[in-house]
Amino acid sequence: MVIKIAHIVLLASVKYIVTLPYAMIIGLEYKYAILSVLGGGIGGFLFFYYVSKQVNRKLECVWPQLCNRIPPGVKAKFRKLFGRHKKPQLKKIFTKKSRSFIRFKKSYGLWGIVIATPVLLTIPVGAFLASKYYSHQKHIVVYMILSIIGWGVVLSGLVHLFPRVFF
């Protein structure tokens, strides 16, 4: 029983949406399943949020120093190998991935990330995006925890409405 609960907590800290149905399928009692899913989701978010916040801060400080310490010969070989030559860019070049993220951020913003994290995004990706782009917001952690709890209630309701799907 303890191994099942630990398994559910770890799974909920990474991929939240599939964890409650999975907990019901493996035969975990409902009250333990919902508590472990909520605990795993909230704990996973807090862990990934604060770890990614520290990693982002360290990278901002260390990245220029790392780039300066690379010998010029290695930089030249890297540019020659990958075909990148130092050319002045007048416009910033956007990739398809960066365009889609900018479109998502402009369209939905903070609330899009808060609502989509437990369902569409994974908990680590949502925590990283929240720490990178919205860590200056005063209540971002509270919003994300409330989103995780809210989606837990929705999933719990779906399990009660459609019990034959999960049992």
Coordinates of N, CA, C and O in Angstrom, one line a residue:
M1 N 0.8 -1.2 0.0 CA 0.0 0.0 0.0 C 0.9 1.3 0.0 O 0.6 2.2 -0.7
V2 N 1.9 1.3 0.8 CA 2.8 2.4 0.9 C 3.5 2.6 -0.5 O 3.7 3.8 -0.9
I3 N 3.9 1.5 -1.1 CA 4.6 1.6 -2.4 C 3.6 2.2 -3.4 O 4.1 3.0 -4.3
K4 N 2.4 1.8 -3.4 CA 1.4 2.3 -4.4 C 1.2 3.8 -4.2 O 1.2 4.6 -5.1
I5 N 1.1 4.2 -2.9 CA 1.0 5.7 -2.6 C 2.2 6.5 -3.1 O 2.0 7.5 -3.7
A6 N 3.4 6.0 -2.8 CA 4.6 6.6 -3.2 C 4.7 6.7 -4.7 O 5.1 7.7 -5.3
H7 N 4.2 5.7 -5.4 CA 4.2 5.6 -6.8 C 3.3 6.7 -7.4 O 3.6 7.4 -8.3
I8 N 2.1 6.8 -6.8 CA 1.1 7.8 -7.2 C 1.6 9.2 -7.0 O 1.4 10.1 -7.8
V9 N 2.3 9.4 -5.8 CA 2.8 10.8 -5.5 C 3.8 11.2 -6.5 O 3.8 12.3 -7.0
L10 N 4.7 10.3 -6.9 CA 5.8 10.6 -7.9 C 5.2 10.8 -9.2 O 5.6 11.7 -10.0
L11 N 4.2 10.0 -9.6 CA 3.6 10.2 -10.9 C 2.8 11.5 -11.0 O 2.9 12.2 -12.0
A12 N 2.1 11.8 -9.9 CA 1.4 13.1 -9.9 C 2.3 14.3 -9.9 O 1.8 15.4 -10.4
S13 N 3.5 14.2 -9.4 CA 4.4 15.3 -9.4 C 4.9 15.6 -10.8 O 5.4 16.7 -11.1
V14 N 4.7 14.7 -11.8 CA 5.2 14.9 -13.1 C 4.0 15.0 -14.1 O 3.9 16.0 -14.8
K15 N 3.1 14.1 -14.2 CA 2.0 14.1 -15.1 C 0.7 13.9 -14.3 O 0.3 12.8 -13.9
Y16 N 0.1 15.0 -14.1 CA -1.0 15.1 -13.1 C -2.3 14.5 -13.6 O -3.0 13.8 -12.9
I17 N -2.6 14.8 -14.9 CA -4.0 14.4 -15.4 C -4.3 12.9 -15.4 O -5.4 12.5 -15.2
V18 N -3.3 12.1 -15.6 CA -3.5 10.7 -15.7 C -3.4 9.9 -14.4 O -3.7 8.8 -14.3
T19 N -3.0 10.6 -13.3 CA -2.7 10.0 -12.1 C -3.9 9.4 -11.3 O -3.9 8.3 -10.8
L20 N -4.9 10.2 -11.2 CA -6.1 9.8 -10.5 C -6.8 8.6 -11.1 O -7.1 7.6 -10.4
P21 N -7.0 8.6 -12.4 CA -7.6 7.4 -13.0 C -6.6 6.2 -12.9 O -7.1 5.0 -12.6
Y22 N -5.3 6.4 -13.0 CA -4.4 5.3 -12.8 C -4.4 4.8 -11.4 O -4.3 3.6 -11.2
A23 N -4.5 5.6 -10.4 CA -4.6 5.2 -9.0 C -5.9 4.4 -8.8 O -5.8 3.4 -8.0
M24 N -7.0 4.7 -9.4 CA -8.2 3.9 -9.3 C -8.0 2.6 -10.0 O -8.5 1.6 -9.5
I25 N -7.3 2.5 -11.1 CA -7.2 1.3 -11.8 C -6.3 0.3 -11.1 O -6.6 -0.9 -11.1
I26 N -5.2 0.8 -10.4 CA -4.4 -0.1 -9.7 C -4.9 -0.5 -8.3 O -4.3 -1.3 -7.6
G27 N -6.1 0.0 -8.0 CA -6.8 -0.5 -6.8 C -6.5 0.3 -5.5 O -6.8 -0.3 -4.4
L28 N -6.1 1.5 -5.6 CA -5.9 2.3 -4.4 C -7.2 2.8 -3.9 O -8.1 3.2 -4.7
E29 N -7.4 2.9 -2.6 CA -8.7 3.4 -2.1 C -8.8 4.9 -2.5 O -7.8 5.6 -2.6
Y30 N -10.1 5.3 -2.6 CA -10.3 6.6 -3.2 C -9.7 7.7 -2.3 O -9.1 8.6 -2.9
K31 N -9.9 7.7 -1.0 CA -9.4 8.8 -0.2 C -7.9 8.8 -0.2 O -7.3 9.9 -0.3
Y32 N -7.2 7.7 -0.3 CA -5.7 7.7 -0.4 C -5.3 8.1 -1.8 O -4.3 8.8 -1.9
A33 N -6.1 7.8 -2.8 CA -5.7 8.2 -4.1 C -5.8 9.7 -4.3 O -4.9 10.3 -4.8
I34 N -6.9 10.3 -3.8 CA -7.1 11.7 -4.0 C -6.0 12.5 -3.2 O -5.5 13.5 -3.6
L35 N -5.7 12.0 -2.0 CA -4.7 12.7 -1.1 C -3.3 12.6 -1.7 O -2.6 13.6 -1.7
S36 N -3.0 11.4 -2.3 CA -1.7 11.3 -2.8 C -1.5 12.0 -4.2 O -0.5 12.6 -4.5
V37 N -2.6 12.1 -4.9 CA -2.6 12.9 -6.2 C -2.4 14.4 -5.9 O -1.6 15.0 -6.5
L38 N -3.2 14.9 -4.9 CA -3.1 16.3 -4.6 C -1.7 16.6 -4.0 O -1.1 17.6 -4.3
G39 N -1.3 15.7 -3.1 CA 0.1 15.9 -2.4 C 1.2 15.9 -3.5 O 2.1 16.7 -3.4
G40 N 1.1 14.9 -4.4 CA 2.1 14.8 -5.4 C 2.1 16.0 -6.4 O 3.2 16.5 -6.7
G41 N 0.9 16.4 -6.7 CA 0.8 17.6 -7.7 C 1.4 18.8 -7.0 O 2.2 19.6 -7.6
I42 N 0.9 19.1 -5.8 CA 1.4 20.3 -5.1 C 2.9 20.3 -4.8 O 3.6 21.2 -5.0
G43 N 3.3 19.1 -4.3 CA 4.7 18.9 -3.9 C 5.6 19.0 -5.1 O 6.7 19.6 -5.1
G44 N 5.2 18.4 -6.2 CA 5.9 18.4 -7.5 C 6.0 19.8 -8.0 O 7.1 20.3 -8.5
F45 N 4.9 20.6 -8.0 CA 5.0 22.0 -8.4 C 5.9 22.8 -7.6 O 6.8 23.5 -8.1
L46 N 5.8 22.7 -6.3 CA 6.7 23.5 -5.4 C 8.2 23.1 -5.6 O 9.0 24.0 -5.7
F47 N 8.4 21.8 -5.7 CA 9.8 21.4 -6.0 C 10.4 21.9 -7.3 O 11.4 22.6 -7.3
F48 N 9.6 21.7 -8.4 CA 10.1 22.2 -9.7 C 10.1 23.7 -9.8 O 11.0 24.2 -10.5
Y49 N 9.2 24.4 -9.2 CA 9.2 25.8 -9.2 C 10.4 26.4 -8.6 O 11.1 27.3 -9.2
Y50 N 10.7 26.0 -7.4 CA 11.9 26.6 -6.6 C 13.2 26.1 -7.2 O 14.2 26.9 -7.2
V51 N 13.3 24.9 -7.7 CA 14.5 24.4 -8.3 C 14.8 25.2 -9.6 O 15.9 25.6 -9.9
S52 N 13.7 25.3 -10.4 CA 13.9 26.0 -11.7 C 14.2 27.5 -11.5 O 14.9 28.1 -12.2
K53 N 13.7 28.1 -10.4 CA 13.9 29.5 -10.1 C 15.4 29.6 -9.8 O 16.1 30.6 -10.2
Q54 N 16.0 28.7 -9.0 CA 17.4 28.8 -8.6 C 18.3 28.5 -9.9 O 19.3 29.2 -10.1
V55 N 17.9 27.6 -10.7 CA 18.6 27.2 -11.9 C 18.6 28.4 -12.8 O 19.7 28.8 -13.4
N56 N 17.5 29.1 -13.0 CA 17.4 30.3 -13.9 C 18.3 31.4 -13.4 O 19.0 32.0 -14.1
R57 N 18.3 31.6 -12.1 CA 19.2 32.6 -11.5 C 20.7 32.3 -11.7 O 21.5 33.2 -12.0
K58 N 21.0 31.1 -11.4 CA 22.4 30.7 -11.6 C 22.9 30.8 -13.1 O 24.0 31.2 -13.3
L59 N 22.0 30.4 -14.0 CA 22.4 30.4 -15.4 C 22.5 31.9 -15.9 O 23.4 32.1 -16.7
E60 N 21.7 32.8 -15.4 CA 21.8 34.2 -15.8 C 23.2 34.7 -15.3 O 23.8 35.6 -16.0
C61 N 23.7 34.3 -14.2 CA 25.0 34.8 -13.7 C 26.1 34.0 -14.4 O 27.2 34.7 -14.7
V62 N 26.0 32.8 -14.6 CA 27.1 31.9 -15.0 C 27.3 31.9 -16.5 O 28.4 31.8 -17.0
W63 N 26.2 32.0 -17.3 CA 26.2 31.9 -18.7 C 27.2 32.8 -19.4 O 28.0 32.3 -20.3
P64 N 27.2 34.1 -19.1 CA 28.2 35.0 -19.8 C 29.7 34.6 -19.5 O 30.6 34.6 -20.3
Q65 N 29.9 34.2 -18.2 CA 31.2 33.7 -17.8 C 31.7 32.5 -18.5 O 32.8 32.3 -18.9
L66 N 30.7 31.5 -18.7 CA 31.0 30.3 -19.4 C 31.4 30.6 -20.9 O 32.3 30.0 -21.4
C67 N 30.6 31.5 -21.5 CA 30.9 31.8 -22.9 C 32.2 32.5 -23.1 O 32.9 32.3 -24.1
N68 N 32.6 33.3 -22.1 CA 33.9 34.0 -22.2 C 35.1 33.1 -21.9 O 36.2 33.4 -22.4
R69 N 34.9 32.0 -21.2 CA 36.0 31.1 -20.9 C 36.2 30.1 -22.0 O 37.3 29.4 -22.0
I70 N 35.4 30.0 -22.9 CA 35.6 29.0 -24.0 C 36.7 29.6 -24.9 O 36.6 30.8 -25.3
P71 N 37.7 28.8 -25.2 CA 38.8 29.4 -26.0 C 38.3 29.7 -27.4 O 37.4 29.1 -28.0
P72 N 38.9 30.8 -28.0 CA 38.5 31.2 -29.3 C 38.6 30.1 -30.4 O 37.8 30.1 -31.3
G73 N 39.6 29.3 -30.3 CA 39.8 28.2 -31.3 C 38.6 27.2 -31.2 O 38.1 26.7 -32.3
V74 N 38.1 26.9 -30.0 CA 37.0 26.0 -29.9 C 35.7 26.7 -30.5 O 34.9 26.0 -31.1
K75 N 35.6 28.0 -30.2 CA 34.4 28.7 -30.8 C 34.5 28.7 -32.3 O 33.4 28.5 -32.9
A76 N 35.7 28.9 -32.8 CA 35.8 28.9 -34.3 C 35.5 27.5 -34.9 O 34.8 27.4 -35.9
K77 N 36.0 26.5 -34.2 CA 35.7 25.1 -34.7 C 34.2 24.8 -34.6 O 33.6 24.1 -35.5
F78 N 33.6 25.2 -33.6 CA 32.1 25.0 -33.4 C 31.4 25.7 -34.5 O 30.4 25.2 -35.1
R79 N 31.7 27.0 -34.8 CA 31.0 27.7 -35.8 C 31.3 27.1 -37.2 O 30.4 27.0 -38.0
K80 N 32.5 26.6 -37.4 CA 32.8 26.0 -38.7 C 32.0 24.6 -38.8 O 31.5 24.3 -39.9
L81 N 32.0 23.9 -37.7 CA 31.3 22.6 -37.8 C 29.8 22.7 -38.0 O 29.2 22.0 -38.8
F82 N 29.2 23.7 -37.3 CA 27.7 23.9 -37.4 C 27.3 25.0 -38.4 O 26.1 25.3 -38.5
G83 N 28.3 25.6 -39.1 CA 27.9 26.5 -40.1 C 27.4 27.9 -39.6 O 26.8 28.6 -40.3
R84 N 27.7 28.2 -38.4 CA 27.3 29.5 -37.8 C 28.5 30.4 -37.8 O 29.5 30.2 -37.2
H85 N 28.3 31.5 -38.5 CA 29.3 32.5 -38.6 C 28.8 33.7 -37.9 O 27.6 34.0 -38.0
K86 N 29.6 34.4 -37.3 CA 29.1 35.6 -36.5 C 28.8 36.7 -37.5 O 29.6 37.3 -38.1
K87 N 27.5 36.9 -37.7 CA 27.0 37.9 -38.6 C 26.1 38.8 -37.7 O 25.3 38.4 -36.9
P88 N 26.2 40.1 -38.0 CA 25.3 41.0 -37.2 C 23.8 40.8 -37.7 O 23.5 40.7 -38.9
Q89 N 23.0 40.6 -36.7 CA 21.5 40.3 -37.1 C 20.8 41.6 -36.8 O 20.8 42.1 -35.7
L90 N 20.1 42.1 -37.8 CA 19.2 43.2 -37.6 C 17.9 42.9 -36.9 O 17.4 43.6 -36.1
K91 N 17.4 41.7 -37.3 CA 16.1 41.3 -36.8 C 16.4 40.0 -36.0 O 17.2 39.2 -36.4
K92 N 15.6 39.8 -35.0 CA 15.7 38.5 -34.3 C 15.0 37.5 -35.1 O 13.8 37.7 -35.5
I93 N 15.6 36.3 -35.2 CA 15.0 35.2 -35.9 C 14.2 34.3 -35.0 O 14.7 33.9 -34.0
F94 N 13.0 34.1 -35.4 CA 12.1 33.3 -34.6 C 11.9 31.9 -35.2 O 11.7 31.8 -36.4
T95 N 11.9 30.9 -34.3 CA 11.6 29.6 -34.8 C 10.1 29.3 -34.7 O 9.4 30.1 -34.0
K96 N 9.6 28.2 -35.2 CA 8.2 27.9 -35.1 C 7.8 27.7 -33.6 O 6.8 28.1 -33.2
K97 N 8.7 27.1 -32.9 CA 8.5 26.8 -31.4 C 8.4 28.1 -30.6 O 7.5 28.3 -29.8
S98 N 9.3 29.0 -30.9 CA 9.3 30.3 -30.1 C 8.1 31.1 -30.5 O 7.5 31.8 -29.7
R99 N 7.7 31.1 -31.8 CA 6.5 31.8 -32.2 C 5.2 31.3 -31.5 O 4.4 32.1 -31.1
S100 N 5.1 29.9 -31.5 CA 3.9 29.4 -30.8 C 3.9 29.7 -29.3 O 2.8 30.0 -28.8
F101 N 5.1 29.7 -28.7 CA 5.1 30.1 -27.3 C 4.7 31.5 -27.1 O 3.9 31.9 -26.2
I102 N 5.2 32.4 -27.9 CA 4.9 33.9 -27.8 C 3.4 34.1 -28.0 O 2.8 34.9 -27.3
R103 N 2.9 33.4 -29.0 CA 1.4 33.5 -29.3 C 0.6 33.0 -28.1 O -0.3 33.6 -27.7
F104 N 1.0 31.9 -27.5 CA 0.3 31.4 -26.3 C 0.5 32.4 -25.1 O -0.5 32.6 -24.5
K105 N 1.7 32.9 -24.9 CA 1.9 33.8 -23.8 C 1.1 35.1 -24.0 O 0.5 35.6 -23.1
K106 N 1.0 35.6 -25.2 CA 0.2 36.9 -25.5 C -1.3 36.6 -25.4 O -2.0 37.5 -25.0
S107 N -1.7 35.5 -25.9 CA -3.1 35.2 -25.9 C -3.7 34.8 -24.5 O -4.7 35.3 -24.1
Y108 N -3.0 34.0 -23.8 CA -3.5 33.5 -22.5 C -2.7 34.0 -21.3 O -3.3 34.1 -20.2
G109 N -1.5 34.3 -21.4 CA -0.7 34.8 -20.4 C -0.6 34.0 -19.1 O -0.5 32.7 -19.2
L110 N -0.6 34.6 -18.0 CA -0.4 33.9 -16.7 C -1.5 32.9 -16.5 O -1.3 31.8 -16.1
W111 N -2.8 33.3 -16.7 CA -3.9 32.5 -16.5 C -3.9 31.2 -17.4 O -4.4 30.2 -17.0
G112 N -3.4 31.4 -18.6 CA -3.3 30.2 -19.5 C -2.4 29.2 -18.9 O -2.6 28.0 -18.9
I113 N -1.2 29.6 -18.4 CA -0.3 28.7 -17.8 C -0.8 28.1 -16.5 O -0.7 26.9 -16.3
V114 N -1.5 28.9 -15.7 CA -2.0 28.4 -14.5 C -3.1 27.3 -14.7 O -3.1 26.3 -14.1
I115 N -4.0 27.6 -15.7 CA -5.1 26.6 -15.9 C -4.6 25.4 -16.7 O -5.0 24.3 -16.5
A116 N -3.6 25.6 -17.6 CA -3.2 24.5 -18.5 C -2.1 23.6 -17.9 O -1.9 22.5 -18.4
T117 N -1.5 24.0 -16.9 CA -0.4 23.3 -16.3 C -0.8 21.9 -15.9 O -0.2 20.9 -16.3
P118 N -1.8 21.7 -15.1 CA -2.1 20.3 -14.7 C -2.7 19.4 -15.8 O -2.5 18.2 -15.7
V119 N -3.3 20.0 -16.8 CA -4.0 19.2 -17.8 C -3.2 19.1 -19.1 O -2.9 18.0 -19.5
L120 N -2.8 20.2 -19.7 CA -2.2 20.1 -21.0 C -0.7 20.1 -20.9 O 0.0 19.3 -21.5
L121 N -0.1 21.0 -20.1 CA 1.3 20.9 -19.8 C 1.6 20.0 -18.7 O 0.7 19.5 -18.0
T122 N 2.8 19.6 -18.5 CA 3.1 18.8 -17.3 C 3.5 19.8 -16.2 O 3.8 21.0 -16.4
I123 N 3.5 19.2 -15.0 CA 3.8 20.0 -13.8 C 5.2 20.7 -13.9 O 5.4 21.8 -13.6
P124 N 6.3 19.9 -14.3 CA 7.6 20.6 -14.4 C 7.6 21.7 -15.4 O 8.3 22.7 -15.2
V125 N 7.0 21.5 -16.6 CA 7.0 22.5 -17.6 C 6.2 23.8 -17.1 O 6.7 24.9 -17.3
G126 N 5.1 23.6 -16.5 CA 4.3 24.7 -16.0 C 5.1 25.4 -14.9 O 5.1 26.7 -14.8
A127 N 5.8 24.7 -14.0 CA 6.6 25.3 -12.9 C 7.7 26.1 -13.5 O 8.0 27.2 -13.1
F128 N 8.4 25.6 -14.5 CA 9.5 26.3 -15.2 C 9.0 27.6 -15.8 O 9.6 28.6 -15.7
L129 N 7.9 27.5 -16.6 CA 7.4 28.7 -17.2 C 6.9 29.7 -16.2 O 7.1 30.9 -16.4
A130 N 6.3 29.3 -15.1 CA 5.9 30.2 -14.1 C 7.0 30.9 -13.4 O 7.0 32.1 -13.2
S131 N 8.1 30.1 -13.2 CA 9.3 30.7 -12.5 C 10.1 31.6 -13.4 O 10.6 32.6 -13.0
K132 N 10.1 31.3 -14.7 CA 10.9 32.0 -15.6 C 10.2 33.4 -16.0 O 10.8 34.4 -16.1
Y133 N 8.9 33.3 -16.3 CA 8.2 34.5 -16.8 C 7.3 35.2 -15.8 O 7.0 36.4 -16.0
Y134 N 6.9 34.5 -14.8 CA 5.9 35.2 -13.9 C 6.3 35.1 -12.4 O 5.5 35.2 -11.5
S135 N 7.6 34.9 -12.1 CA 8.0 34.8 -10.7 C 7.9 36.2 -10.0 O 7.8 36.2 -8.8
H136 N 7.8 37.2 -10.7 CA 7.6 38.6 -10.1 C 6.1 38.8 -9.7 O 5.8 39.6 -8.9
Q137 N 5.2 37.9 -10.1 CA 3.8 38.0 -9.7 C 3.8 37.6 -8.2 O 4.4 36.6 -7.8
K138 N 3.0 38.3 -7.4 CA 3.0 38.1 -6.0 C 2.4 36.7 -5.6 O 2.9 36.1 -4.7
H139 N 1.3 36.3 -6.2 CA 0.6 35.1 -5.8 C 0.6 33.9 -6.8 O -0.3 33.1 -6.8
I140 N 1.7 33.8 -7.6 CA 1.7 32.8 -8.6 C 1.7 31.4 -8.0 O 1.0 30.5 -8.5
V141 N 2.4 31.2 -6.9 CA 2.4 29.9 -6.2 C 1.0 29.5 -5.7 O 0.5 28.4 -5.9
V142 N 0.3 30.5 -5.2 CA -1.1 30.2 -4.7 C -2.0 29.9 -5.8 O -2.8 29.0 -5.8
Y143 N -1.9 30.7 -6.9 CA -2.7 30.4 -8.1 C -2.5 29.0 -8.7 O -3.4 28.3 -9.0
M144 N -1.2 28.6 -8.7 CA -0.9 27.3 -9.3 C -1.4 26.2 -8.3 O -2.0 25.1 -8.8
I145 N -1.3 26.3 -7.0 CA -1.8 25.3 -6.1 C -3.3 25.3 -6.2 O -3.9 24.2 -6.2
L146 N -4.0 26.4 -6.3 CA -5.4 26.4 -6.5 C -5.9 25.7 -7.8 O -6.9 25.0 -7.8
S147 N -5.1 25.9 -8.8 CA -5.4 25.2 -10.1 C -5.2 23.7 -9.9 O -6.0 23.0 -10.5
I148 N -4.2 23.3 -9.3 CA -4.0 21.9 -9.1 C -5.1 21.3 -8.2 O -5.6 20.2 -8.6
I149 N -5.5 22.0 -7.2 CA -6.7 21.5 -6.4 C -7.9 21.5 -7.2 O -8.7 20.6 -7.1
G150 N -8.2 22.6 -8.0 CA -9.4 22.6 -8.8 C -9.5 21.5 -9.8 O -10.5 20.9 -10.0
W151 N -8.3 21.2 -10.5 CA -8.3 20.1 -11.4 C -8.5 18.8 -10.7 O -9.0 17.8 -11.3
G152 N -8.0 18.7 -9.5 CA -8.2 17.5 -8.7 C -9.7 17.3 -8.4 O -10.2 16.1 -8.5
V153 N -10.4 18.4 -8.1 CA -11.9 18.3 -7.9 C -12.6 17.8 -9.2 O -13.5 17.0 -9.1
V154 N -12.2 18.4 -10.3 CA -12.8 18.1 -11.6 C -12.5 16.6 -11.9 O -13.5 15.9 -12.3
L155 N -11.3 16.1 -11.7 CA -11.0 14.7 -12.0 C -11.7 13.8 -11.0 O -12.2 12.7 -11.4
S156 N -11.8 14.2 -9.8 CA -12.6 13.4 -8.8 C -14.1 13.3 -9.2 O -14.7 12.3 -9.1
G157 N -14.6 14.4 -9.7 CA -16.0 14.4 -10.2 C -16.2 13.5 -11.4 O -17.2 12.8 -11.5
L158 N -15.2 13.5 -12.3 CA -15.3 12.6 -13.4 C -15.2 11.2 -13.0 O -15.9 10.3 -13.6
V159 N -14.4 10.9 -12.0 CA -14.3 9.5 -11.5 C -15.6 9.0 -10.9 O -16.1 7.9 -11.1
H160 N -16.3 10.0 -10.2 CA -17.6 9.6 -9.6 C -18.7 9.6 -10.6 O -19.7 8.8 -10.5
L161 N -18.7 10.4 -11.7 CA -19.7 10.4 -12.7 C -19.6 9.2 -13.6 O -20.6 8.6 -14.0
F162 N -18.4 8.7 -13.9 CA -18.2 7.6 -14.8 C -17.4 6.5 -14.1 O -16.2 6.2 -14.5
P163 N -17.9 5.9 -13.1 CA -17.2 4.9 -12.3 C -16.8 3.6 -13.2 O -15.8 3.0 -12.9
R164 N -17.7 3.3 -14.1 CA -17.4 2.1 -14.9 C -16.2 2.2 -15.8 O -15.6 1.2 -16.1
V165 N -15.8 3.4 -16.1 CA -14.6 3.6 -16.9 C -13.4 3.2 -16.1 O -12.4 2.7 -16.7
F166 N -13.4 3.5 -14.8 CA -12.2 3.4 -14.0 C -12.2 2.1 -13.2 O -11.2 1.8 -12.5
F167 N -13.3 1.4 -13.1 CA -13.3 0.2 -12.2 C -13.5 -1.1 -13.1 O -14.1 -1.1 -14.0

